[in-house]
Amino acid sequence: MKRIWWAGWVVLGLALAQGRLEAGVYGVSGSLASTLEGGFTLEPGEVYGKLQVGQESRGALGLSSSLALGPLGYLAYGLQAEVGVGGLGGMAFAEGGAGPLALAARLGYRSKRVFPLFPEEGVFGRLSLRYRLVPKEVVGLLLERGEVLRAEVSYALREEATYTLGAGFSGLPYLVLGWKGEVGEGMEVLDLALRLGGLNRLEAGLYLGEASLFLTLSYPFAGSLGVWLGDLGLEGGYREAPYAWVRYAWRWP
């Protein structure tokens, strides 16, 4: 527990020096936990920390950096080390792009999930690959191991809006349908994704400038509704039990 509290002071110190700090309260099944995330900006990257304290406590420290490759593209990468309930853990992640190709990957391990800051358990990872055929057409490949194991391919066509069609496999095959475009007269953006079959999930995001609204519905039943109003975040839903999460973020230049 002492190591957890030391991690908390490190997170707070990093954020107060320069960067960002996000504090919140997470409640589920009659119990409460405090969440704290902070980062210290380093050119061209960041040192960051995460801390969750409650019946199950866990903390993490990480380092991310990026490298501009000029006409060749870019590369961003990082490492995260964790300690707390369930023992040690960690994660490595990277993303980059070169010409029409974009790649993002992460791989990690923790023996026990601790919602909401540390939601994965066991060996988890994600690999996303996108290739631009022509300026308005993109094909994608997604491989993910988390709460579910899935593989997915997709094709996206951008006209006035972006239309996505794809297929995946998660125990059984499933269909992917997506739409993203502007709605209303204020340049608001609506992003919809629907998966049907072996994986049944609806994801929606509405971006209104200073406000953002997010909705997720899955079967077997789970769901969440979240909203960001400036620096205030509110989220509620059901994931094995009802939960609520309230957050506030501060940022220093």
Coordinates of C-alpha atoms in Angstrom, one line a residue:
M1 CA 0.0 0.0 0.0
K2 CA 2.9 2.4 0.7
R3 CA 4.0 2.0 -2.9
I4 CA 0.5 2.9 -4.1
W5 CA 0.6 6.1 -2.0
W6 CA 4.0 7.0 -3.3
A7 CA 2.8 6.5 -6.8
G8 CA -0.1 8.9 -6.0
W9 CA 2.4 11.6 -4.9
V10 CA 4.4 11.1 -8.0
V11 CA 1.3 11.5 -10.2
L12 CA 0.3 14.7 -8.4
G13 CA 3.8 16.1 -8.5
L14 CA 4.1 15.5 -12.2
A15 CA 0.8 17.1 -13.0
L16 CA 1.5 20.2 -10.8
A17 CA 4.9 20.8 -12.4
Q18 CA 3.4 21.1 -15.9
G19 CA 0.9 19.2 -17.8
R20 CA -2.5 17.7 -16.9
L21 CA -4.3 16.2 -13.9
E22 CA -7.6 14.3 -13.8
A23 CA -9.3 13.3 -10.6
G24 CA -12.5 11.3 -10.1
V25 CA -14.7 9.1 -8.0
Y26 CA -15.9 5.7 -9.2
G27 CA -18.7 3.9 -7.5
V28 CA -20.0 0.3 -8.1
S29 CA -22.0 -2.2 -5.9
G30 CA -22.0 0.1 -2.8
S31 CA -18.2 0.7 -2.8
L32 CA -16.3 3.8 -3.9
A33 CA -12.8 4.3 -5.3
S34 CA -10.7 7.4 -6.1
T35 CA -9.1 7.7 -9.5
L36 CA -6.2 10.0 -10.3
E37 CA -4.4 10.5 -13.6
G38 CA -1.6 13.0 -14.4
G39 CA 1.1 13.8 -16.9
F40 CA 4.1 16.0 -17.2
T41 CA 4.8 17.1 -20.7
L42 CA 8.3 16.4 -22.1
E43 CA 9.3 17.4 -25.7
P44 CA 8.5 15.4 -27.6
G45 CA 6.6 13.1 -25.2
E46 CA 5.2 12.8 -21.7
V47 CA 5.8 11.1 -18.3
Y48 CA 2.4 10.1 -16.8
G49 CA 0.9 8.3 -13.9
K50 CA -2.4 6.6 -13.0
L51 CA -3.7 5.7 -9.5
Q52 CA -6.8 4.0 -8.3
V53 CA -7.4 3.7 -4.5
G54 CA -10.3 1.7 -3.0
Q55 CA -11.0 -1.8 -1.9
E56 CA -8.7 -2.8 -4.8
S57 CA -5.8 -0.4 -5.4
R58 CA -3.4 -0.2 -8.3
G59 CA -1.0 2.4 -9.7
A60 CA 1.0 2.9 -12.9
L61 CA 3.9 5.0 -14.2
G62 CA 4.6 5.4 -17.8
L63 CA 6.7 7.2 -20.4
S64 CA 5.6 8.0 -24.0
S65 CA 7.6 9.7 -26.7
S66 CA 7.3 10.5 -30.4
L67 CA 9.6 10.9 -33.4
A68 CA 8.9 12.9 -36.5
L69 CA 10.4 11.3 -39.6
G70 CA 9.6 14.1 -42.0
P71 CA 8.4 12.9 -45.4
L72 CA 8.8 9.3 -44.2
G73 CA 6.1 9.6 -41.5
Y74 CA 6.1 9.5 -37.7
L75 CA 6.6 7.1 -34.8
A76 CA 5.2 7.2 -31.2
Y77 CA 5.9 4.7 -28.5
G78 CA 5.8 4.2 -24.8
L79 CA 6.1 1.9 -21.7
Q80 CA 3.9 1.5 -18.6
A81 CA 4.8 -0.3 -15.4
E82 CA 2.1 -1.2 -12.8
V83 CA 1.9 -2.3 -9.2
G84 CA -0.9 -3.1 -6.8
V85 CA -3.6 -5.7 -6.3
G86 CA -2.8 -8.7 -8.5
G87 CA 1.0 -7.9 -8.4
L88 CA 3.1 -6.4 -11.0
G89 CA 2.1 -5.7 -14.6
G90 CA 2.8 -3.5 -17.5
M91 CA 2.2 -2.5 -21.1
A92 CA 4.1 -1.5 -24.2
F93 CA 2.5 0.5 -27.0
A94 CA 3.5 2.0 -30.4
E95 CA 2.0 3.7 -33.4
G96 CA 3.3 5.1 -36.6
G97 CA 2.6 6.0 -40.2
A98 CA 4.4 6.1 -43.4
G99 CA 2.7 7.2 -46.6
P100 CA -0.6 5.4 -47.0
L101 CA 0.1 3.0 -44.1
A102 CA -0.8 3.5 -40.4
L103 CA -0.2 1.1 -37.6
A104 CA -1.0 1.1 -33.9
A105 CA -0.1 -1.7 -31.4
R106 CA -0.1 -2.4 -27.7
L107 CA 0.7 -5.5 -25.6
G108 CA 0.4 -5.9 -21.9
Y109 CA -0.3 -8.1 -18.9
R110 CA -1.9 -7.9 -15.5
S111 CA -3.2 -10.8 -13.4
K112 CA -6.3 -8.9 -12.2
R113 CA -8.5 -6.2 -13.7
V114 CA -9.3 -3.1 -11.6
F115 CA -12.1 -1.0 -13.1
P116 CA -12.1 1.7 -14.4
L117 CA -8.4 2.6 -14.9
F118 CA -7.1 -0.9 -15.5
P119 CA -9.9 -2.8 -17.3
E120 CA -8.0 -5.7 -19.0
E121 CA -6.9 -8.9 -17.4
G122 CA -4.3 -11.5 -18.3
V123 CA -2.4 -11.1 -21.5
F124 CA -4.1 -8.3 -23.6
G125 CA -3.2 -6.6 -26.8
R126 CA -4.5 -4.8 -29.9
L127 CA -3.1 -4.4 -33.4
S128 CA -4.7 -2.0 -35.8
L129 CA -3.5 -1.6 -39.4
R130 CA -4.9 0.8 -42.0
Y131 CA -4.0 1.3 -45.6
R132 CA -5.2 4.1 -47.9
L133 CA -5.9 2.7 -51.3
V134 CA -6.8 6.2 -52.8
P135 CA -7.5 9.4 -50.9
K136 CA -11.2 8.4 -50.3
E137 CA -10.8 4.7 -49.6
V138 CA -9.2 2.9 -46.7
V139 CA -8.9 -0.8 -45.8
G140 CA -8.3 -1.9 -42.2
L141 CA -7.3 -4.9 -40.1
L142 CA -7.9 -5.2 -36.4
L143 CA -6.7 -8.0 -34.1
E144 CA -7.6 -7.7 -30.4
R145 CA -7.3 -9.8 -27.2
G146 CA -9.1 -8.3 -24.3
E147 CA -12.5 -9.0 -22.8
V148 CA -13.2 -10.7 -26.1
L149 CA -10.9 -12.2 -28.7
R150 CA -11.6 -10.9 -32.2
A151 CA -10.3 -10.3 -35.7
E152 CA -11.8 -7.8 -38.0
V153 CA -11.4 -6.4 -41.6
S154 CA -13.1 -3.3 -42.9
Y155 CA -13.4 -1.0 -45.9
A156 CA -14.2 2.7 -45.5
L157 CA -15.3 5.1 -48.2
R158 CA -15.3 8.8 -47.6
E159 CA -17.6 11.1 -49.6
E160 CA -19.4 13.8 -47.7
A161 CA -19.5 11.3 -44.8
T162 CA -17.5 8.2 -44.1
Y163 CA -19.2 4.8 -44.7
T164 CA -17.7 1.6 -43.3
L165 CA -18.4 -2.0 -44.1
G166 CA -16.6 -4.9 -42.6
A167 CA -16.7 -8.4 -41.2
G168 CA -15.1 -10.0 -38.1
F169 CA -14.8 -13.1 -36.1
S170 CA -15.3 -13.4 -32.3
G171 CA -16.3 -17.0 -31.6
L172 CA -18.8 -16.6 -34.5
P173 CA -18.7 -14.3 -37.6
Y174 CA -20.2 -10.8 -37.3
L175 CA -21.0 -7.8 -39.6
V176 CA -19.6 -4.3 -39.2
L177 CA -21.5 -1.2 -40.3
G178 CA -20.3 2.3 -39.7
W179 CA -21.2 5.9 -40.5
K180 CA -19.4 9.2 -39.5
G181 CA -20.4 12.6 -40.7
E182 CA -21.5 16.1 -39.8
V183 CA -25.0 16.7 -38.5
G184 CA -26.9 19.9 -37.8
E185 CA -25.7 23.4 -38.7
G186 CA -23.0 23.7 -36.1
M187 CA -20.5 21.3 -37.6
E188 CA -21.4 18.7 -35.0
V189 CA -20.0 15.2 -35.8
L190 CA -21.8 11.9 -35.2
D191 CA -19.9 8.6 -35.3
L192 CA -21.8 5.3 -35.3
A193 CA -20.6 1.7 -35.4
L194 CA -22.7 -1.4 -35.2
R195 CA -21.5 -5.0 -35.0
L196 CA -24.0 -7.8 -35.4
G197 CA -23.5 -11.6 -35.1
G198 CA -20.8 -13.2 -33.0
L199 CA -20.3 -9.8 -31.4
N200 CA -23.3 -7.5 -30.8
R201 CA -22.4 -3.9 -29.9
L202 CA -23.6 -0.4 -30.8
E203 CA -21.1 2.4 -30.3
A204 CA -22.1 6.1 -30.8
G205 CA -20.2 9.4 -30.3
L206 CA -21.6 12.9 -30.8
Y207 CA -19.0 15.7 -30.7
L208 CA -20.4 19.2 -30.1
G209 CA -17.3 21.3 -29.7
E210 CA -17.0 21.9 -25.9
A211 CA -19.3 18.9 -25.2
S212 CA -19.1 15.2 -26.2
L213 CA -21.6 12.4 -25.7
F214 CA -20.8 8.7 -25.9
L215 CA -23.1 5.6 -25.8
T216 CA -22.2 1.9 -25.8
L217 CA -24.7 -1.0 -25.8
S218 CA -23.7 -4.7 -25.9
Y219 CA -25.5 -8.0 -25.8
P220 CA -25.3 -10.0 -23.4
F221 CA -26.4 -6.8 -21.7
A222 CA -23.9 -4.2 -20.8
G223 CA -23.9 -0.5 -21.6
S224 CA -22.6 2.9 -20.7
L225 CA -23.6 6.5 -21.3
G226 CA -20.9 9.2 -20.9
V227 CA -20.7 13.0 -21.4
W228 CA -17.9 15.5 -21.3
L229 CA -18.9 19.1 -20.6
G230 CA -15.7 21.1 -20.9
D231 CA -13.4 19.6 -18.3
L232 CA -16.2 17.7 -16.4
G233 CA -16.8 14.0 -17.3
L234 CA -19.9 12.0 -16.2
E235 CA -20.4 8.3 -17.0
G236 CA -22.8 5.7 -15.8
G237 CA -23.8 2.2 -17.0
Y238 CA -23.9 -1.5 -16.3
R239 CA -20.9 -3.8 -16.4
E240 CA -21.7 -6.9 -14.3
A241 CA -23.2 -4.4 -11.9
P242 CA -24.4 -0.7 -12.1
Y243 CA -21.6 1.9 -11.9
A244 CA -21.0 5.6 -12.0
W245 CA -17.8 7.7 -12.6
V246 CA -17.4 11.4 -12.1
R247 CA -14.2 13.1 -13.3
Y248 CA -12.7 16.6 -13.6
A249 CA -9.6 17.5 -15.5
W250 CA -7.2 20.4 -15.1
R251 CA -4.5 21.3 -17.7
W252 CA -1.5 23.7 -17.5
P253 CA 0.3 24.9 -20.6

